[in-house]
PDB file of C-alpha atoms in Angstrom:
ATOM      1  CA  MET G   1      39.424  12.814 -68.091  1.00 85.00           C
ATOM      2  CA  THR G   2      41.067  11.759 -64.825  1.00 92.00           C
ATOM      3  CA  PRO G   3      38.950  10.382 -61.967  1.00 89.00           C
ATOM      4  CA  SER G   4      39.477  13.651 -60.085  1.00 92.00           C
ATOM      5  CA  GLU G   5      38.327  15.704 -63.095  1.00 94.00           C
ATOM      6  CA  ARG G   6      35.268  13.451 -63.493  1.00 94.00           C
ATOM      7  CA  LEU G   7      34.396  13.967 -59.837  1.00 94.00           C
ATOM      8  CA  ASP G   8      34.831  17.747 -60.244  1.00 95.00           C
ATOM      9  CA  ALA G   9      32.538  17.706 -63.290  1.00 96.00           C
ATOM     10  CA  THR G  10      29.947  15.653 -61.399  1.00 96.00           C
ATOM     11  CA  PHE G  11      29.849  18.016 -58.429  1.00 96.00           C
ATOM     12  CA  ALA G  12      29.821  21.089 -60.701  1.00 97.00           C
ATOM     13  CA  ALA G  13      26.846  19.658 -62.601  1.00 97.00           C
ATOM     14  CA  LEU G  14      25.047  18.770 -59.362  1.00 97.00           C
ATOM     15  CA  ALA G  15      25.532  22.310 -58.019  1.00 97.00           C
ATOM     16  CA  ASP G  16      22.584  23.607 -60.057  1.00 98.00           C
ATOM     17  CA  PRO G  17      19.022  22.941 -58.799  1.00 97.00           C
ATOM     18  CA  THR G  18      17.604  22.707 -62.335  1.00 97.00           C
ATOM     19  CA  ARG G  19      20.104  20.009 -63.249  1.00 98.00           C
ATOM     20  CA  ARG G  20      19.340  18.123 -60.035  1.00 98.00           C
ATOM     21  CA  ALA G  21      15.625  18.297 -60.889  1.00 97.00           C
ATOM     22  CA  ILE G  22      16.358  16.955 -64.384  1.00 98.00           C
ATOM     23  CA  LEU G  23      18.287  14.047 -62.851  1.00 97.00           C
ATOM     24  CA  ALA G  24      15.426  13.368 -60.429  1.00 97.00           C
ATOM     25  CA  ARG G  25      13.015  13.211 -63.369  1.00 97.00           C
ATOM     26  CA  LEU G  26      15.346  10.904 -65.318  1.00 97.00           C
ATOM     27  CA  ALA G  27      15.552   8.587 -62.294  1.00 96.00           C
ATOM     28  CA  THR G  28      11.961   7.610 -63.170  1.00 96.00           C
ATOM     29  CA  GLY G  29      12.918   6.780 -66.770  1.00 95.00           C
ATOM     30  CA  GLU G  30      14.323   8.266 -69.950  1.00 94.00           C
ATOM     31  CA  ALA G  31      12.690  11.353 -71.461  1.00 95.00           C
ATOM     32  CA  SER G  32      12.944  13.650 -74.451  1.00 94.00           C
ATOM     33  CA  VAL G  33      14.212  17.214 -74.106  1.00 94.00           C
ATOM     34  CA  THR G  34      10.638  18.403 -74.727  1.00 93.00           C
ATOM     35  CA  GLU G  35       9.382  16.259 -71.840  1.00 95.00           C
ATOM     36  CA  LEU G  36      12.179  17.514 -69.604  1.00 96.00           C
ATOM     37  CA  THR G  37      11.324  21.144 -70.462  1.00 96.00           C
ATOM     38  CA  GLU G  38       7.633  20.882 -69.441  1.00 95.00           C
ATOM     39  CA  PRO G  39       7.929  21.370 -65.646  1.00 93.00           C
ATOM     40  CA  PHE G  40      10.277  24.351 -65.936  1.00 94.00           C
ATOM     41  CA  ASP G  41       9.654  27.992 -66.736  1.00 93.00           C
ATOM     42  CA  MET G  42      12.556  27.858 -69.213  1.00 94.00           C
ATOM     43  CA  SER G  43      13.008  27.607 -72.926  1.00 95.00           C
ATOM     44  CA  GLN G  44      13.955  24.341 -74.576  1.00 94.00           C
ATOM     45  CA  PRO G  45      17.389  25.752 -75.569  1.00 96.00           C
ATOM     46  CA  ALA G  46      18.051  26.628 -71.899  1.00 96.00           C
ATOM     47  CA  ILE G  47      17.155  23.090 -70.797  1.00 96.00           C
ATOM     48  CA  SER G  48      19.317  21.724 -73.626  1.00 96.00           C
ATOM     49  CA  LYS G  49      22.286  23.653 -72.214  1.00 97.00           C
ATOM     50  CA  HIS G  50      21.689  22.095 -68.801  1.00 98.00           C
ATOM     51  CA  ILE G  51      21.534  18.666 -70.445  1.00 97.00           C
ATOM     52  CA  GLN G  52      24.834  19.362 -72.218  1.00 97.00           C
ATOM     53  CA  VAL G  53      26.481  20.093 -68.849  1.00 97.00           C
ATOM     54  CA  LEU G  54      25.055  16.848 -67.473  1.00 98.00           C
ATOM     55  CA  GLU G  55      26.233  15.009 -70.590  1.00 96.00           C
ATOM     56  CA  ARG G  56      29.796  16.374 -70.311  1.00 96.00           C
ATOM     57  CA  ALA G  57      29.859  15.196 -66.688  1.00 96.00           C
ATOM     58  CA  GLY G  58      28.730  11.742 -67.845  1.00 96.00           C
ATOM     59  CA  LEU G  59      25.557  11.955 -65.744  1.00 97.00           C
ATOM     60  CA  VAL G  60      23.251  11.530 -68.749  1.00 98.00           C
ATOM     61  CA  SER G  61      23.495  10.112 -72.237  1.00 96.00           C
ATOM     62  CA  ARG G  62      21.386  10.484 -75.359  1.00 93.00           C
ATOM     63  CA  SER G  63      20.538   7.768 -77.820  1.00 85.00           C
ATOM     64  CA  ARG G  64      18.815   7.705 -81.176  1.00 80.00           C
ATOM     65  CA  ASP G  65      15.361   6.192 -81.272  1.00 72.00           C
ATOM     66  CA  ALA G  66      14.020   6.885 -84.774  1.00 70.00           C
ATOM     67  CA  GLN G  67      13.154  10.603 -84.635  1.00 76.00           C
ATOM     68  CA  ARG G  68      13.585  10.900 -80.864  1.00 80.00           C
ATOM     69  CA  ARG G  69      16.793  11.412 -78.920  1.00 86.00           C
ATOM     70  CA  PRO G  70      15.837  10.275 -75.420  1.00 94.00           C
ATOM     71  CA  VAL G  71      17.962  11.396 -72.490  1.00 96.00           C
ATOM     72  CA  LYS G  72      18.896   8.675 -70.013  1.00 96.00           C
ATOM     73  CA  LEU G  73      20.396   8.815 -66.520  1.00 97.00           C
ATOM     74  CA  GLU G  74      23.867   7.279 -66.141  1.00 97.00           C
ATOM     75  CA  ALA G  75      24.518   5.946 -62.639  1.00 92.00           C
ATOM     76  CA  LYS G  76      28.303   5.467 -62.684  1.00 94.00           C
ATOM     77  CA  PRO G  77      29.315   9.107 -61.959  1.00 94.00           C
ATOM     78  CA  LEU G  78      26.737   9.326 -59.164  1.00 93.00           C
ATOM     79  CA  ALA G  79      28.107   6.112 -57.662  1.00 94.00           C
ATOM     80  CA  ALA G  80      31.645   7.557 -57.751  1.00 93.00           C
ATOM     81  CA  ALA G  81      30.450  10.780 -56.061  1.00 94.00           C
ATOM     82  CA  ASN G  82      28.584   8.755 -53.447  1.00 94.00           C
ATOM     83  CA  GLN G  83      31.693   6.678 -52.770  1.00 93.00           C
ATOM     84  CA  TRP G  84      33.748   9.863 -52.262  1.00 92.00           C
ATOM     85  CA  ILE G  85      31.108  11.341 -49.919  1.00 92.00           C
ATOM     86  CA  GLU G  86      30.786   8.057 -48.008  1.00 91.00           C
ATOM     87  CA  ARG G  87      34.492   8.081 -47.164  1.00 88.00           C
ATOM     88  CA  TYR G  88      34.132  11.459 -45.446  1.00 86.00           C
ATOM     89  CA  ARG G  89      30.798  10.575 -43.852  1.00 85.00           C
ATOM     90  CA  GLU G  90      32.436   7.588 -42.156  1.00 83.00           C
ATOM     91  CA  HIS G  91      35.282   9.804 -40.901  1.00 82.00           C
ATOM     92  CA  TRP G  92      32.945  12.424 -39.455  1.00 86.00           C
ATOM     93  CA  GLU G  93      30.552   9.858 -38.038  1.00 87.00           C
ATOM     94  CA  GLY G  94      33.436   8.331 -36.075  1.00 84.00           C
ATOM     95  CA  ALA G  95      34.557  11.767 -34.879  1.00 84.00           C
ATOM     96  CA  PHE G  96      31.038  12.644 -33.716  1.00 86.00           C
ATOM     97  CA  GLN G  97      30.696   9.308 -31.897  1.00 88.00           C
ATOM     98  CA  ARG G  98      33.954   9.979 -30.033  1.00 89.00           C
ATOM     99  CA  LEU G  99      32.770  13.498 -29.169  1.00 88.00           C
ATOM    100  CA  ASP G 100      29.423  12.146 -27.969  1.00 87.00           C
ATOM    101  CA  ALA G 101      31.205   9.611 -25.739  1.00 86.00           C
ATOM    102  CA  LEU G 102      33.402  12.357 -24.269  1.00 87.00           C
ATOM    103  CA  LEU G 103      30.401  14.608 -23.591  1.00 89.00           C
ATOM    104  CA  SER G 104      28.556  11.730 -21.914  1.00 88.00           C
ATOM    105  CA  GLU G 105      31.579  11.059 -19.729  1.00 85.00           C
ATOM    106  CA  LEU G 106      31.864  14.730 -18.757  1.00 86.00           C
ATOM    107  CA  GLN G 107      28.165  14.941 -17.901  1.00 89.00           C
ATOM    108  CA  ALA G 108      28.111  11.745 -15.847  1.00 82.00           C
ATOM    109  CA  PRO G 109      27.797  12.331 -12.098  1.00 84.00           C
ATOM    110  CA  HIS G 110      31.065  11.826 -10.275  1.00 74.00           C
ATOM    111  CA  PRO G 111      31.119  10.459  -6.706  1.00 73.00           C
ATOM    112  CA  LYS G 112      31.678  13.227  -4.157  1.00 71.00           C
ATOM    113  CA  LYS G 113      34.731  12.968  -1.963  1.00 68.00           C
ATOM    114  CA  LYS G 114      34.252  13.256   1.782  1.00 67.00           C
ATOM    115  CA  ARG G 115      36.016  16.113   3.479  1.00 68.00           C
ATOM    116  CA  GLY G 116      39.156  15.092   5.181  1.00 62.00           C
ATOM    117  CA  ALA G 117      39.326  11.845   3.245  1.00 57.00           C
ATOM    118  CA  PRO G 118      42.520  11.267   1.285  1.00 58.00           C
TER     119      PRO G 118
END
């Protein structure tokens, strides 16, 4: 997968609120699919499908721990997405600062000219 395709997969996975909630839960530590299903009004197979999307995007991984297969958050794709967003945030922050400076200049009182003065 190219870096652009990985970024696309990351943003596509993050587009769903259930998947974002799963990632938020995994930020506190690894969990089983059963544990991840508990807070949702969804079946375990439905949550498993969400986890598969997250797994394909590289946002989570599963390991074998005896009988369990804990799901773990993977930070690298989130860091890449953050880096991409940061580039544009810096651009727009600079643009807004320039706009703010222009607005301040336009709103500043200008000295009045006397009539008949050159």
